[in-house]
CSV table of C-alpha atoms and ligand atoms in Angstrom, one decimal:
chain,number,residue,atom,x,y,z
M,1,MET,CA,78.4,112.7,95.4
M,2,ARG,CA,77.0,112.6,91.9
M,3,THR,CA,76.7,108.2,91.8
M,4,ALA,CA,75.2,106.3,89.0
M,5,ILE,CA,76.3,102.7,89.1
M,6,GLY,CA,77.7,102.0,85.6
M,7,MET,CA,80.2,104.4,86.0
M,8,THR,CA,83.7,104.3,85.3
M,9,VAL,CA,86.2,102.9,88.7
M,10,THR,CA,87.6,106.3,86.7
M,11,GLU,CA,85.4,108.7,86.9
M,12,HIS,CA,84.1,107.3,90.6
M,13,ILE,CA,87.3,108.4,91.7
M,14,LEU,CA,87.4,111.8,90.3
M,15,GLU,CA,84.7,112.8,92.0
M,16,LYS,CA,85.9,112.1,95.1
M,17,GLN,CA,89.3,113.8,94.8
M,18,ARG,CA,86.5,116.8,93.2
M,19,GLU,CA,85.0,115.8,96.9
M,20,ASN,CA,88.7,117.0,98.4
M,21,PRO,CA,90.1,120.2,98.3
M,22,GLU,CA,93.5,119.8,98.8
M,23,ALA,CA,93.2,116.8,96.4
M,24,THR,CA,96.0,117.4,93.8
M,25,GLY,CA,94.8,114.2,91.2
M,26,ALA,CA,98.4,112.6,92.2
M,27,PHE,CA,96.1,110.1,94.1
M,28,THR,CA,93.9,109.4,91.1
M,29,ARG,CA,96.3,108.5,88.9
M,30,LEU,CA,98.3,106.5,91.5
M,31,LEU,CA,95.2,104.5,91.5
M,32,SER,CA,94.2,105.1,87.7
M,33,GLU,CA,97.8,103.6,87.6
M,34,LEU,CA,97.2,100.5,89.9
M,35,ILE,CA,93.8,99.9,87.8
M,36,VAL,CA,96.0,98.9,84.5
M,37,ALA,CA,97.9,96.6,86.3
M,38,ALA,CA,95.0,94.7,87.6
M,39,LYS,CA,93.7,94.8,84.0
M,40,ILE,CA,96.9,93.8,82.4
M,41,ILE,CA,96.8,90.1,85.1
M,42,SER,CA,93.8,89.6,85.7
M,43,ARG,CA,94.2,89.2,80.9
M,44,GLU,CA,97.0,86.4,82.0
M,45,VAL,CA,95.4,85.4,85.0
M,46,ASN,CA,92.3,84.2,82.4
M,47,LYS,CA,93.9,82.7,79.7
M,48,ALA,CA,96.1,81.7,82.4
M,49,GLY,CA,95.2,77.4,81.5
M,50,ILE,CA,96.4,77.7,77.4
M,51,ALA,CA,100.0,79.8,78.0
M,52,ASP,CA,102.8,78.5,79.8
M,53,ILE,CA,101.8,80.4,82.6
M,54,LEU,CA,101.1,77.5,85.7
M,55,GLY,CA,103.2,75.8,87.8
M,56,TYR,CA,106.2,77.1,90.2
M,57,ALA,CA,108.4,79.3,88.5
M,58,GLY,CA,111.8,77.1,90.4
M,59,ARG,CA,112.0,79.6,93.5
M,60,GLU,CA,111.2,80.2,97.0
M,61,ASN,CA,110.1,83.9,97.9
M,62,ILE,CA,111.0,85.4,101.5
M,63,GLN,CA,107.9,83.3,102.3
M,64,GLY,CA,110.1,80.8,101.9
M,65,GLU,CA,107.3,79.1,99.3
M,66,GLU,CA,107.7,77.7,96.3
M,67,VAL,CA,106.9,81.3,94.2
M,68,GLN,CA,104.3,80.5,90.8
M,69,LYS,CA,104.4,81.5,88.0
M,70,LEU,CA,101.7,84.1,87.1
M,71,ASP,CA,103.1,85.2,91.6
M,72,GLU,CA,105.4,86.1,89.3
M,73,PHE,CA,104.0,87.7,86.9
M,74,ALA,CA,101.6,89.6,88.9
M,75,ASN,CA,104.1,90.8,90.6
M,76,ARG,CA,106.5,92.0,87.5
M,77,THR,CA,104.1,93.8,86.3
M,78,ILE,CA,102.9,96.0,89.8
M,79,ILE,CA,106.6,97.1,89.8
M,80,GLU,CA,107.0,97.9,86.2
M,81,ARG,CA,103.8,99.3,86.3
M,82,MET,CA,103.7,101.7,89.0
M,83,SER,CA,107.9,102.6,89.5
M,84,HIS,CA,107.7,105.6,86.7
M,85,ILE,CA,104.1,107.2,87.8
M,86,GLY,CA,106.4,109.6,89.8
M,87,GLN,CA,104.0,109.3,92.5
M,88,LEU,CA,105.2,106.7,94.9
M,89,CYS,CA,109.3,106.6,97.0
M,90,ALA,CA,108.4,102.9,97.5
M,91,MET,CA,107.3,100.7,97.1
M,92,ALA,CA,106.9,96.5,99.4
M,93,SER,CA,105.6,92.9,98.1
M,94,GLU,CA,104.6,90.2,99.5
M,95,GLU,CA,107.0,88.5,97.7
M,96,ASP,CA,110.4,90.9,98.0
M,97,ALA,CA,112.0,90.6,101.6
M,98,ASP,CA,112.8,94.2,101.1
M,99,LEU,CA,111.9,97.5,100.1
M,100,ILE,CA,111.0,97.7,96.6
M,101,GLU,CA,113.0,101.4,95.1
M,102,ILE,CA,111.8,103.4,92.3
M,103,PRO,CA,115.1,103.5,90.7
M,104,SER,CA,116.3,107.0,90.5
M,105,LYS,CA,115.4,108.0,86.7
M,106,TYR,CA,111.9,107.6,87.4
M,107,PRO,CA,110.4,110.9,89.8
M,108,LYS,CA,109.7,110.0,93.5
M,109,GLY,CA,105.9,110.1,94.8
M,110,ASN,CA,104.7,110.9,98.3
M,111,TYR,CA,102.5,107.4,98.5
M,112,VAL,CA,104.0,104.6,99.1
M,113,LEU,CA,101.8,101.5,97.9
M,114,ILE,CA,102.2,97.6,100.6
M,115,TYR,CA,101.0,94.4,97.7
M,116,ASP,CA,100.2,91.3,98.0
M,117,PRO,CA,100.2,90.6,93.9
M,118,LEU,CA,98.3,86.9,93.5
M,119,ASP,CA,97.0,86.1,97.5
M,120,GLY,CA,95.6,82.4,96.7
M,121,SER,CA,98.4,81.4,94.7
M,122,SER,CA,97.3,77.9,95.4
M,123,ASN,CA,94.5,78.5,94.2
M,124,ILE,CA,95.6,79.2,90.6
M,125,ASP,CA,95.8,75.8,88.6
M,126,VAL,CA,93.0,74.0,89.4
M,127,ASN,CA,90.1,77.4,88.2
M,128,VAL,CA,90.4,78.4,91.9
M,129,SER,CA,89.2,82.4,92.5
M,130,ILE,CA,92.9,84.9,93.1
M,131,GLY,CA,93.5,88.2,94.1
M,132,THR,CA,95.6,91.1,94.4
M,133,ILE,CA,95.5,92.8,97.4
M,134,PHE,CA,96.5,96.5,98.0
M,135,SER,CA,97.5,99.4,100.2
M,136,ILE,CA,98.4,102.5,100.0
M,137,HIS,CA,100.0,105.5,102.9
M,138,ARG,CA,100.6,108.8,102.2
M,139,LYS,CA,105.1,108.8,102.9
M,140,ILE,CA,106.4,110.4,106.4
M,141,SER,CA,109.7,110.4,105.5
M,142,SER,CA,111.6,113.6,104.8
M,143,ASP,CA,114.1,111.9,101.7
M,144,GLU,CA,113.0,112.6,99.0
M,145,ASP,CA,113.2,108.0,98.5
M,146,GLY,CA,111.8,106.0,101.0
M,147,THR,CA,111.9,104.8,103.4
M,148,LEU,CA,111.1,101.3,106.2
M,149,SER,CA,109.4,103.6,108.2
M,150,ASP,CA,106.7,104.9,105.6
M,151,VAL,CA,105.7,101.3,105.2
M,152,LEU,CA,105.9,100.6,108.2
M,153,GLN,CA,102.8,102.6,109.8
M,154,PRO,CA,99.7,101.6,111.4
M,155,GLY,CA,96.7,100.5,109.4
M,156,TYR,CA,94.2,103.3,110.4
M,157,LYS,CA,96.9,105.6,108.9
M,158,GLN,CA,96.3,104.2,105.4
M,159,VAL,CA,93.9,106.3,102.8
M,160,ALA,CA,93.1,103.7,100.9
M,161,ALA,CA,92.9,100.9,100.7
M,162,GLY,CA,90.9,96.9,98.7
M,163,TYR,CA,91.6,94.5,97.1
M,164,PHE,CA,91.1,92.8,92.9
M,165,ILE,CA,90.0,90.0,92.2
M,166,TYR,CA,89.8,87.8,89.5
M,167,GLY,CA,87.1,84.8,90.1
M,168,SER,CA,83.9,84.8,87.2
M,169,SER,CA,84.4,88.0,86.9
M,170,THR,CA,87.2,90.0,87.4
M,171,MET,CA,86.6,93.1,90.5
M,172,MET,CA,87.7,95.6,92.5
M,173,VAL,CA,86.8,96.6,95.7
M,174,TYR,CA,88.8,99.6,97.6
M,175,THR,CA,87.8,102.2,99.7
M,176,THR,CA,89.3,105.8,100.2
M,177,GLY,CA,87.7,106.3,103.4
M,178,GLN,CA,84.4,107.0,102.3
M,179,GLY,CA,82.9,104.0,102.0
M,180,VAL,CA,83.6,100.6,100.0
M,181,HIS,CA,82.6,101.0,96.9
M,182,GLY,CA,82.1,97.6,94.0
M,183,PHE,CA,84.2,98.2,90.2
M,184,THR,CA,83.1,95.6,87.9
M,185,LEU,CA,85.3,94.1,84.8
M,186,LEU,CA,83.5,94.7,81.6
M,187,PRO,CA,85.3,91.1,79.4
M,188,GLY,CA,85.7,93.3,75.9
M,189,VAL,CA,85.7,96.8,76.3
M,190,GLY,CA,88.4,97.0,79.7
M,191,GLU,CA,87.2,99.2,82.0
M,192,PHE,CA,85.5,98.6,85.5
M,193,LEU,CA,81.7,99.6,86.2
M,194,LEU,CA,80.6,100.9,88.8
M,195,SER,CA,77.9,97.5,90.1
M,196,HIS,CA,78.7,97.7,94.6
M,197,GLU,CA,77.8,101.3,95.5
M,198,ASN,CA,78.9,101.7,99.8
M,199,ILE,CA,78.7,97.9,100.5
M,200,GLN,CA,77.4,97.7,103.8
M,201,MET,CA,79.0,93.5,106.0
M,202,PRO,CA,76.6,91.8,107.5
M,203,GLN,CA,76.8,92.8,111.4
M,204,ARG,CA,76.1,89.3,112.0
M,205,GLY,CA,76.9,87.0,109.7
M,206,ARG,CA,76.0,82.5,108.9
M,207,ILE,CA,78.8,82.1,107.1
M,208,PHE,CA,82.7,80.7,108.7
M,209,SER,CA,85.4,80.7,107.5
M,210,VAL,CA,88.8,78.9,108.7
M,211,ASN,CA,91.0,75.7,107.7
M,212,GLU,CA,89.6,73.0,110.2
M,213,SER,CA,93.0,70.5,109.4
M,214,TYR,CA,94.7,73.0,111.9
M,215,TYR,CA,92.1,72.2,114.3
M,216,ASN,CA,94.7,70.3,116.7
M,217,TYR,CA,96.9,73.8,116.7
M,218,TRP,CA,95.0,75.6,118.2
M,219,SER,CA,94.7,76.6,121.7
M,220,GLU,CA,91.5,75.9,123.3
M,221,ASN,CA,89.7,79.3,123.4
M,222,VAL,CA,90.0,79.0,119.8
M,223,GLN,CA,88.8,75.3,119.5
M,224,ARG,CA,85.8,76.8,121.5
M,225,LEU,CA,85.1,79.4,119.6
M,226,VAL,CA,85.0,77.2,116.3
M,227,ASN,CA,83.2,74.2,118.2
M,228,HIS,CA,81.1,77.6,118.7
M,229,PHE,CA,80.3,78.3,115.3
M,230,LYS,CA,79.4,74.5,115.3
M,231,SER,CA,77.3,73.8,117.5
M,232,PRO,CA,73.3,73.2,115.5
M,233,ASP,CA,71.5,75.8,119.0
M,234,ASN,CA,72.5,78.9,117.0
M,235,LYS,CA,69.6,80.3,115.8
M,236,PRO,CA,70.3,80.7,112.9
M,237,ALA,CA,73.0,78.1,111.8
M,238,TYR,CA,75.9,78.7,111.1
M,239,THR,CA,77.7,77.1,107.5
M,240,ALA,CA,80.6,76.1,106.4
M,241,ARG,CA,82.3,78.3,103.1
M,242,TYR,CA,86.4,77.3,103.4
M,243,VAL,CA,87.7,78.3,99.5
M,244,GLY,CA,91.4,78.9,101.0
M,245,SER,CA,92.2,82.1,98.4
M,246,LEU,CA,91.7,85.0,101.2
M,247,VAL,CA,90.5,87.2,98.9
M,248,SER,CA,87.7,85.1,97.8
M,249,ASP,CA,86.9,84.4,101.9
M,250,PHE,CA,87.5,88.2,102.6
M,251,HIS,CA,84.8,89.2,99.1
M,252,ARG,CA,82.0,86.2,99.9
M,253,ASN,CA,81.5,87.7,103.4
M,254,LEU,CA,81.5,90.9,103.1
M,255,LEU,CA,78.9,90.8,100.1
M,256,LYS,CA,77.0,88.7,102.1
M,257,GLY,CA,78.3,88.5,106.4
M,258,GLY,CA,80.4,86.1,108.4
M,259,ILE,CA,84.3,85.3,109.6
M,260,PHE,CA,87.2,84.4,108.4
M,261,MET,CA,89.5,83.2,110.9
M,262,TYR,CA,93.4,82.1,110.4
M,263,PRO,CA,93.7,82.2,114.1
M,264,ALA,CA,97.6,81.7,115.5
M,265,ASP,CA,98.2,77.7,115.5
M,266,THR,CA,101.8,75.3,116.8
M,267,ARG,CA,101.9,75.0,113.8
M,268,ASP,CA,105.7,76.4,112.7
M,269,PRO,CA,107.5,77.4,115.5
M,270,LYS,CA,108.8,80.4,113.6
M,271,LYS,CA,105.2,81.3,113.1
M,272,PRO,CA,103.5,81.4,116.5
M,273,HIS,CA,101.2,84.4,114.7
M,274,GLY,CA,100.0,82.2,112.0
M,275,LYS,CA,100.4,82.3,108.2
M,276,LEU,CA,98.9,85.5,107.4
M,277,ARG,CA,101.0,88.7,106.4
M,278,LEU,CA,99.5,92.0,108.4
M,279,MET,CA,101.2,94.0,106.2
M,280,CYS,CA,100.3,93.7,102.5
M,281,GLU,CA,97.1,91.2,104.1
M,282,ALA,CA,95.7,91.7,107.4
M,283,ASN,CA,95.3,96.1,107.1
M,284,PRO,CA,94.4,96.1,104.2
M,285,LEU,CA,91.2,93.5,104.6
M,286,ALA,CA,90.6,95.8,107.5
M,287,PHE,CA,90.3,99.4,106.5
M,288,VAL,CA,87.7,97.5,103.8
M,289,ALA,CA,86.5,96.0,107.0
M,290,LYS,CA,85.9,98.9,108.6
M,291,GLU,CA,84.2,101.4,106.2
M,292,ALA,CA,82.0,98.2,105.1
M,293,GLY,CA,80.5,98.2,109.4
M,294,GLY,CA,83.3,95.2,110.1
M,295,TYR,CA,85.5,94.4,112.2
M,296,ALA,CA,89.3,93.8,111.5
M,297,SER,CA,91.0,91.9,114.7
M,298,THR,CA,93.8,89.3,116.1
M,299,GLY,CA,91.6,87.4,118.5
M,300,GLU,CA,92.8,90.6,121.4
M,301,LYS,CA,92.9,93.7,119.1
M,302,PRO,CA,91.7,95.9,116.5
M,303,ILE,CA,94.6,94.5,113.8
M,304,LEU,CA,94.6,98.5,112.8
M,305,ASP,CA,96.4,99.9,115.0
M,306,ILE,CA,99.5,97.0,115.6
M,307,GLU,CA,102.3,99.3,115.3
M,308,PRO,CA,104.2,97.6,112.3
M,309,GLU,CA,108.0,96.3,113.2
M,310,GLU,CA,108.4,94.0,110.4
M,311,LEU,CA,108.7,94.7,106.7
M,312,HIS,CA,106.3,90.7,106.8
M,313,GLN,CA,104.9,90.3,110.9
M,314,ARG,CA,102.1,87.6,110.6
M,315,VAL,CA,99.7,88.3,112.5
M,316,PRO,CA,96.4,86.7,113.5
M,317,LEU,CA,93.9,87.5,111.3
M,318,PHE,CA,89.5,87.1,112.6
M,319,ILE,CA,88.1,89.1,110.1
M,320,GLY,CA,83.9,90.0,109.0
M,321,SER,CA,80.8,90.9,110.1
M,322,LYS,CA,81.5,93.1,113.2
M,323,GLU,CA,78.7,90.7,115.9
M,324,ASP,CA,80.9,87.4,115.1
M,325,VAL,CA,84.3,89.2,115.4
M,326,GLU,CA,83.8,90.5,118.4
M,327,LEU,CA,82.1,87.7,119.5
M,328,ALA,CA,86.1,85.7,118.8
M,329,GLU,CA,87.3,88.6,121.2
M,330,ARG,CA,85.2,87.8,124.0
M,331,TYR,CA,86.0,83.6,123.8
M,332,LEU,CA,89.7,84.1,122.3
M,333,SER,CA,89.4,86.1,126.7
M,334,GLY,CA,87.6,83.4,128.4
M,335,GLU,CA,85.0,85.4,128.4
M,336,ILE,CA,83.0,83.3,127.6
Z,1,AHG,P1,99.7,83.9,99.3
Z,1,AHG,O1,98.7,83.0,98.1
Z,1,AHG,O2,99.4,85.6,99.1
Z,1,AHG,O3,100.5,83.6,99.5
Z,1,AHG,O4,97.9,83.3,100.5
Z,1,AHG,C1,98.3,82.1,100.4
Z,1,AHG,C2,97.0,82.6,102.4
Z,1,AHG,C3,95.6,83.6,102.0
Z,1,AHG,O5,95.7,83.6,99.9
Z,1,AHG,C4,95.2,82.1,102.7
Z,1,AHG,O6,93.6,82.1,103.6
Z,1,AHG,C5,95.7,81.1,103.0
Z,1,AHG,O7,97.0,81.1,102.1
Z,1,AHG,C6,95.5,79.6,102.5
Z,1,AHG,O8,96.0,79.0,103.6
Z,1,AHG,P2,95.9,77.1,104.2
Z,1,AHG,O9,95.7,77.5,102.6
Z,1,AHG,O10,96.9,76.8,105.6
Z,1,AHG,O11,94.3,77.3,105.0
Z,2,MN,MN1,98.1,86.1,100.0
Z,3,MN,MN1,100.5,86.0,96.9
């Protein structure tokens, strides 16, 4: 593949399309339109402090969380942009209780888009990095219109996944199963340019990310695991970083190495498996992690092997450098 730092993401996707003889360009069209949506969201995020786009939208979402205006804007932008391109048979959003159907006036396609329109919403009004996470599956049902079965596919069947991170710069990181590549948005030009080719995650990190305020709600094995990461006996020692935006914590660990943990906890009996969602957060990032030489687990088994049962099902998440995540599995199994 002829790639060069600085090449545009569109050229990069077309290069990949040229590598796949059976590629019809449909996928390229899909990803290109998603990039337009992300550019629109990025512009709104970057002026959030000025426009009246901050604060709550005055309603709760399916997760029972206060919806931020920017959550709503991002969700609406993706739905509006992606519905008419004729490449999708259905969509599923963290913000919508049910499947998002493609209006009958638009042509349908052979892919499904699952996404978290804005991840890290609690950080919007304090100017901390937030992001958009996406996962793409091929349609498997025979109907023209997508069904829940097209969405509830295990993570190892994803055809693409990635995220946009709206931070000190806006970046796109994605994989189609041929490595992980990062692109940085050139302000004023509006192009994502290849800045991080074939990202490989260090096999062992020196960073652990977890919200320790939940310590007393974790299992004893999780408590022992986190105490291990804090132990002065580690050579080299670990340090703690926790942004509170999954995309930001993941992206830092992808580039520098480390483990992000959101364990199951006993705070809310209705959410025994923790806060993070399988379909629009854990699965896409698990695909990226795997392609970058990392790993993602529930603490007991690979995230990508889970057979989904519900659209908004939650899973405990241990994701990042392979050796750190495998160590987490050994602590949670009681082996150590
Ligand atoms: P979202 O804003 O899409 O609801 O996701 C927020 C998630 C994730 O981004 C982050 O890792 C986690 O919430 C932080 O949760 P705590 O505040 O419980 O640590
Ligand atoms: Mn999220
Ligand atoms: Mn979200």
